Amino acid sequence: QSLGLPITDEQIQEMEANLDNIDFAMAAEEEKKLRHDVMAHVHTFAHCCPKAAAIIHLGATSCYVGDNTDLIVLRDGFNLLLPKLARVISRLADFAEKYADMPTLGFTHYQPAQLTTVGKRCCLWIQDLCMDLQNLERARDDLRFRGVKGTTGTQASFLQLFEGDHSKVEELDRLVTAKAGFKRSYMVTGQTYSRKVDIEVLSVLASLGASIHKICTDIRLLANLKEIEEPFEKEQIGSSAMPYKRNPMRSERCCSLARHLMTLVLDPLQTASVQWFERTLDDSANRRVCLAEAFLTADIILSTLQNISEGLVVYPKVIERRIRQELPFMATENIIMAMVKAGGNRQDCHERIRVLSQKAAAVVKQEGGDNDFIDRVRADSYFSPIHKQLESLLDPSSFTGRASQQVAKFLKQEVRPALDPYQNKMGGKIELAL
């Protein structure tokens, strides 16, 4: 109307008055008869708006309705997920800050490695999630509107309506895009927006699934070590057969659903690859399933992970005991250096430590005993020059490097600023019904 087409105020007001007056039963009957979902609703809407019936869907195509709607829903879906992801990051950041200094045994290949801290390990999780936050924001912001493009993307129907005036067709495209809340529309489309857009959307959600699977796998492994556990309710039952069990069922659920989320990206990958020319309809049913499922799955995983991160339980005594079991072997280099400083020969010291450590390892592996390496060092007069230094040489905090400083700097410079836009959406704790 604003660009000169003969559309009356009365027609517009009639349509606006009936926006929510949807006769779904009639639409279902129309679709059964017409075998076309959009035209079923066009007819149903026209029934409610007899004065506007002649102009409803004027110049449009089904994909003008469906694809533009999908893009709005995708954008709004990201806007629902992003604050939830920010809340998870915030909860984990609080946890990392609280345990920034607590030494814990690090693992590579799931074999004992150098020490790290509980908070530093948590920052590995947070960093992945911060990358996901950035990826989701980028995918949302990269979305454009399909706009007003016509049946094969040429805008021919609109050019005819405006009697060959290209500037009015472009202005209509711009106005509709702005009204839908988008800054840009895709300059080139077929009948649909490129299905590669769906690949981009589900790729970042699949990547989020991978991050959460890794985090919850770590938590499950730590639960087995009895170092860290997810929340476990007072009357919760871990197993119907084994009353003592404390199964990490929330983390297991996250892993289970995350695997489903990761596989969903295969759908748009295949769909985009077989979109013939300007469009074929074998994308439609597939997209109605995978796009919705991806957002719904990501949503419940984030809610579950928030619940986990708000109730993580740490067992310091177990962590300390595991450190005591492994730290003596890690301290051997420090012991050699201290002996050399006290006047000892590096090679002689190395050989003595090799022999003692092998004997201590045999006690651990063959006899199931505790690591007695330090006791053997204390009992060997060769090491008498450094006997008084052994406690300081075995201080776990001296083996964690810059872990504490890394946590503080990372949270301050990268994590907290990334969360700033979501501060008013942090909400309270979340409880899971099951």
Tab-separated table of N, CA, C and O in Angstrom, residues 335 339 348-357 359 372-388 390:
chain	number	residue	atom	x	y	z
A	335	ILE	N	63.965	-33.610	43.354
A	335	ILE	CA	64.903	-34.218	44.308
A	335	ILE	C	66.309	-34.261	43.721
A	335	ILE	O	67.303	-33.940	44.401
A	339	MET	N	69.602	-32.357	45.261
A	339	MET	CA	70.814	-33.090	45.600
A	339	MET	C	72.035	-32.502	44.900
A	339	MET	O	73.117	-32.393	45.499
A	348	ASP	N	74.719	-40.295	39.649
A	348	ASP	CA	74.583	-41.203	40.789
A	348	ASP	C	73.183	-41.087	41.410
A	348	ASP	O	72.539	-42.089	41.746
A	349	CYS	N	72.744	-39.840	41.565
A	349	CYS	CA	71.425	-39.587	42.161
A	349	CYS	C	70.319	-40.182	41.292
A	349	CYS	O	69.376	-40.799	41.793
A	350	HIS	N	70.449	-39.999	39.986
A	350	HIS	CA	69.448	-40.522	39.053
A	350	HIS	C	69.326	-42.039	39.194
A	350	HIS	O	68.220	-42.595	39.218
A	351	GLU	N	70.443	-42.723	39.301
A	351	GLU	CA	70.434	-44.179	39.401
A	351	GLU	C	69.803	-44.636	40.714
A	351	GLU	O	69.001	-45.593	40.730
A	352	ARG	N	70.150	-44.001	41.813
A	352	ARG	CA	69.570	-44.374	43.099
A	352	ARG	C	68.050	-44.182	43.092
A	352	ARG	O	67.300	-45.016	43.602
A	353	ILE	N	67.600	-43.051	42.514
A	353	ILE	CA	66.159	-42.771	42.445
A	353	ILE	C	65.459	-43.790	41.546
A	353	ILE	O	64.352	-44.241	41.832
A	354	ARG	N	66.125	-44.167	40.443
A	354	ARG	CA	65.542	-45.151	39.537
A	354	ARG	C	65.270	-46.465	40.277
A	354	ARG	O	64.193	-47.052	40.167
A	355	VAL	N	66.253	-46.904	41.052
A	355	VAL	CA	66.118	-48.162	41.780
A	355	VAL	C	65.020	-48.067	42.836
A	355	VAL	O	64.152	-48.949	42.946
A	356	LEU	N	65.018	-46.963	43.610
A	356	LEU	CA	64.007	-46.803	44.659
A	356	LEU	C	62.596	-46.682	44.079
A	356	LEU	O	61.637	-47.230	44.632
A	357	SER	N	62.471	-45.949	42.974
A	357	SER	CA	61.148	-45.763	42.383
A	357	SER	C	60.599	-47.066	41.817
A	357	SER	O	59.390	-47.325	41.867
A	359	LYS	N	61.204	-50.054	43.023
A	359	LYS	CA	60.769	-50.833	44.178
A	359	LYS	C	59.427	-50.317	44.700
A	359	LYS	O	58.535	-51.105	45.063
A	372	ASP	N	55.466	-45.833	48.634
A	372	ASP	CA	56.384	-45.597	49.757
A	372	ASP	C	57.730	-45.042	49.285
A	372	ASP	O	58.742	-45.156	49.988
A	373	PHE	N	57.740	-44.430	48.108
A	373	PHE	CA	58.986	-43.937	47.535
A	373	PHE	C	59.670	-42.935	48.464
A	373	PHE	O	60.890	-43.016	48.708
A	374	ILE	N	58.913	-41.998	49.019
A	374	ILE	CA	59.518	-40.971	49.874
A	374	ILE	C	60.059	-41.592	51.158
A	374	ILE	O	61.126	-41.189	51.667
A	375	ASP	N	59.347	-42.589	51.674
A	375	ASP	CA	59.856	-43.284	52.865
A	375	ASP	C	61.200	-43.939	52.557
A	375	ASP	O	62.118	-43.961	53.405
A	376	ARG	N	61.342	-44.473	51.364
A	376	ARG	CA	62.608	-45.095	50.965
A	376	ARG	C	63.712	-44.038	50.826
A	376	ARG	O	64.868	-44.291	51.186
A	377	VAL	N	63.359	-42.868	50.339
A	377	VAL	CA	64.348	-41.778	50.233
A	377	VAL	C	64.791	-41.350	51.625
A	377	VAL	O	65.990	-41.118	51.887
A	378	ARG	N	63.818	-41.241	52.537
A	378	ARG	CA	64.138	-40.834	53.904
A	378	ARG	C	65.038	-41.871	54.589
A	378	ARG	O	65.883	-41.528	55.421
A	379	ALA	N	64.859	-43.131	54.248
A	379	ALA	CA	65.630	-44.188	54.901
A	379	ALA	C	67.015	-44.358	54.281
A	379	ALA	O	67.865	-45.070	54.840
A	380	ASP	N	67.268	-43.702	53.158
A	380	ASP	CA	68.555	-43.838	52.466
A	380	ASP	C	69.466	-42.674	52.880
A	380	ASP	O	69.181	-41.509	52.610
A	381	SER	N	70.580	-43.012	53.548
A	381	SER	CA	71.498	-41.961	54.032
A	381	SER	C	72.090	-41.137	52.903
A	381	SER	O	72.527	-39.998	53.118
A	382	TYR	N	72.106	-41.699	51.700
A	382	TYR	CA	72.636	-40.947	50.553
A	382	TYR	C	71.899	-39.617	50.397
A	382	TYR	O	72.489	-38.606	50.002
A	383	PHE	N	70.598	-39.628	50.721
A	383	PHE	CA	69.777	-38.417	50.520
A	383	PHE	C	69.698	-37.553	51.784
A	383	PHE	O	68.898	-36.621	51.836
A	384	SER	N	70.523	-37.860	52.776
A	384	SER	CA	70.462	-37.098	54.028
A	384	SER	C	70.653	-35.590	53.853
A	384	SER	O	70.053	-34.804	54.605
A	385	PRO	N	71.436	-35.109	52.859
A	385	PRO	CA	71.571	-33.648	52.696
A	385	PRO	C	70.248	-32.933	52.404
A	385	PRO	O	70.142	-31.716	52.644
A	386	ILE	N	69.256	-33.648	51.912
A	386	ILE	CA	68.008	-32.951	51.553
A	386	ILE	C	66.795	-33.492	52.323
A	386	ILE	O	65.659	-33.147	51.991
A	387	HIS	N	67.040	-34.308	53.339
A	387	HIS	CA	65.907	-34.875	54.070
A	387	HIS	C	64.981	-33.795	54.621
A	387	HIS	O	63.751	-33.956	54.620
A	388	LYS	N	65.562	-32.708	55.092
A	388	LYS	CA	64.746	-31.634	55.661
A	388	LYS	C	63.962	-30.861	54.597
A	388	LYS	O	63.030	-30.127	54.908
A	390	LEU	N	62.431	-32.345	52.009
A	390	LEU	CA	61.473	-33.207	51.309
A	390	LEU	C	60.036	-32.676	51.370
A	390	LEU	O	59.288	-32.764	50.380
